[in-house]
Coordinates of C-alpha atoms in Angstrom, one line a residue:
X119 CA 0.0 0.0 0.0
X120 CA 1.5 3.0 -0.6
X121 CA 2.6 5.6 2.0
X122 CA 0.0 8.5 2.4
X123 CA 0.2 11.6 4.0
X124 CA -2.5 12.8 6.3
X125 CA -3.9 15.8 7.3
X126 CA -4.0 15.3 11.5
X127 CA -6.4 18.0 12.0
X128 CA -8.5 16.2 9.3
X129 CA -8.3 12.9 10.9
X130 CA -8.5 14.7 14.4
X131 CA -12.0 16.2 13.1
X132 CA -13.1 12.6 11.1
X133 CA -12.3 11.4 14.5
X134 CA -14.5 14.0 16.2
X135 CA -17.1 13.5 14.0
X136 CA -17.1 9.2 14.6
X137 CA -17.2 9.6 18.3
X138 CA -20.4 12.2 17.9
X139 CA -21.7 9.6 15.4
X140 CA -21.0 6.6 17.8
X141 CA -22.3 8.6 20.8
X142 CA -25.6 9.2 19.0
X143 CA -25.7 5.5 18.3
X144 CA -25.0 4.6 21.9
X145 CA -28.1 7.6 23.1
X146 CA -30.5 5.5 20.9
X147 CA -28.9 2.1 22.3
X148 CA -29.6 3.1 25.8
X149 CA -33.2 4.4 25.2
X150 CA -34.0 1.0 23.6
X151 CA -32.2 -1.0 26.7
X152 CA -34.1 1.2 29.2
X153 CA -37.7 1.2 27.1
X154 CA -37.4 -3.2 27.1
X155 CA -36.1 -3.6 30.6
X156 CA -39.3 -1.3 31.8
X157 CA -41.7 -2.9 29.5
X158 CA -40.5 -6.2 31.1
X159 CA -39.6 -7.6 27.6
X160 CA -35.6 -9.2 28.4
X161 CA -35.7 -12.1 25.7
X162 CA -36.3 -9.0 22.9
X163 CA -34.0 -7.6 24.5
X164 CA -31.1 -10.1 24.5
X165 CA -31.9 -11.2 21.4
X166 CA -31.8 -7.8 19.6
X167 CA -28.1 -7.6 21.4
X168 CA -27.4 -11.2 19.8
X169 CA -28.3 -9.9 16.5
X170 CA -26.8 -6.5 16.7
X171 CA -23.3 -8.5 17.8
X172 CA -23.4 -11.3 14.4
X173 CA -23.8 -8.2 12.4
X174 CA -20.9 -6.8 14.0
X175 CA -18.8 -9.6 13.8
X176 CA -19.9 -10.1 9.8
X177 CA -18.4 -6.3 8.9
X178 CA -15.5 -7.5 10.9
X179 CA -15.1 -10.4 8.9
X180 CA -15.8 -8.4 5.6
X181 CA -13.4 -6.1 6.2
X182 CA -10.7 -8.1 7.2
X183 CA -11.5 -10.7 3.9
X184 CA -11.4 -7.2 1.7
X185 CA -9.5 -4.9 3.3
X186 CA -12.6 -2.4 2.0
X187 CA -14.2 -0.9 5.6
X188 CA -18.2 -0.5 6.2
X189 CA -19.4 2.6 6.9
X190 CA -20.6 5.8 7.0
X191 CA -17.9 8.2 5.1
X192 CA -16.0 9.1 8.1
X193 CA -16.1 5.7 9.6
X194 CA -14.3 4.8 6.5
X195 CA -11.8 7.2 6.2
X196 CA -10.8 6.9 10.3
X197 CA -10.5 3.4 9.4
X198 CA -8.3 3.8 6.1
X199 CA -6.1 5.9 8.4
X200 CA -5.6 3.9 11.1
X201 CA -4.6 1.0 8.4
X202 CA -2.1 3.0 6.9
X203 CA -0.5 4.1 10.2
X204 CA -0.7 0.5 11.7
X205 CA 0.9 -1.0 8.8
X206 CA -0.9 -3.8 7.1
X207 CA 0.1 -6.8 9.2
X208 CA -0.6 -5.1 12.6
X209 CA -4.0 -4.0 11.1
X210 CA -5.0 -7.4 9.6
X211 CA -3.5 -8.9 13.3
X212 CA -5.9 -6.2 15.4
X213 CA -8.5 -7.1 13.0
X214 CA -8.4 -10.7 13.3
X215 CA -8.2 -10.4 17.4
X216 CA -11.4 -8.3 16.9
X217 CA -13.6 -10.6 15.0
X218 CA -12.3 -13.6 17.2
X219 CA -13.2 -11.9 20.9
X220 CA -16.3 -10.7 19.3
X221 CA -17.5 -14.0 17.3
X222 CA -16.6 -15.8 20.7
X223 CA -18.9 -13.2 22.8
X224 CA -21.4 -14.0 20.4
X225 CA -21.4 -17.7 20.5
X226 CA -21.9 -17.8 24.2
X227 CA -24.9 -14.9 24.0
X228 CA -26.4 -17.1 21.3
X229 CA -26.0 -20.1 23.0
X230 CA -27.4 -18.4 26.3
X231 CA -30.5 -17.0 24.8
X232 CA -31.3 -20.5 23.5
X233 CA -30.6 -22.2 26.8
X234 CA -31.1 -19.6 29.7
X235 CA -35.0 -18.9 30.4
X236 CA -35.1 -15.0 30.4
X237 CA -38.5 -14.4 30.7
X238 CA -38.0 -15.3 34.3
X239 CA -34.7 -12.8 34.4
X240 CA -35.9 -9.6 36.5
X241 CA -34.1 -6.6 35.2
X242 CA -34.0 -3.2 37.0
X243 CA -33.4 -0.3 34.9
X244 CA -30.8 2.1 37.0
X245 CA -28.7 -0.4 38.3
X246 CA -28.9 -2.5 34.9
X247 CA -27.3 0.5 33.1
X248 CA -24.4 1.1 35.3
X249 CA -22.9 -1.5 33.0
X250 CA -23.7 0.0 29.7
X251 CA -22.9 3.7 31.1
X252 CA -19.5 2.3 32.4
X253 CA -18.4 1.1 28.8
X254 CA -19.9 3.8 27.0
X255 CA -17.7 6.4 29.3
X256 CA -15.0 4.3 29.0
X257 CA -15.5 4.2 25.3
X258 CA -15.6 7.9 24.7
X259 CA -12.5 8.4 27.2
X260 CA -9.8 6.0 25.6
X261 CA -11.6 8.1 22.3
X262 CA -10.5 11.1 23.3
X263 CA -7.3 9.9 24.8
X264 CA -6.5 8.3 21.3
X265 CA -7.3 11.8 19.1
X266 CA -5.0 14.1 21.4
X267 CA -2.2 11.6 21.2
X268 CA -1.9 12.2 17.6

């Protein structure tokens, strides 16, 4: 691949612009978790995660088997970065870590949502959400801590 040069600030403001994009995401993630753990409804629930993950883990895959990313135009062009500055066989390495944790998460949720009864799981909004909000501030953090050390 050949050697590009990069506009930081660009990439610093595509970067920006993802974590808005994936925060917005997230917002709507959260409404949906806390609208079918208060209408009592955890099988949906689950299973929209286990569906959400093996859609995950297939753009994984497809970007890894093509090296082409999936994506809004700034998730693409974040992503085209970060392949360039990686190098090719620590991108294709991260990559391939990524779809393996994630495929295995999703084998044991799928296997859980066919063995595990959860219409007799009692969920309780607030302290079901400290989780989620953990990993989402987590997520925006290590974000942030990523753009300023370009």
């Amino acid at each position: 691949m050949d050697e590009i040069q990069w506009n930081i600030q660009e990439v610093k403001h595509f970067k920006k612009k993802q974590l808005v994009q994936y925060n917005l995401v997230m917002l709507l993630l959260f409404v949906l978790f806390g609208y079918f753990i208060e209408n009592g409804n955890p099988p949906l629930l689950i299973g929209g995660f286990c569906v959400l993950l093996w859609i995950l883990v297939s753009i994984t895959f497809y970007a890894l088997k093509t090296g082409r990313p999936i994506g809004t135009k700034t998730t693409r062009m974040v992503q085209e970065f970060d392949r360039n500055r990686l190098g090719e066989k620590r991108w294709k390495q991260r990559k391939m870590t990524e779809a393996i944790i994630m495929s295995v998460i999703s084998i044991l949720i799928t296997v859980s949502v066919f063995v595990k009864d959860f219409n007799s799981v009692r969920l309780d909004f607030p302290i079901s959400a400290f989780p989620f909000i953990g990993a989402w501030i987590g997520y925006n953090i290590g974000e942030i801590i990523r753009m300023n050390n370009l």
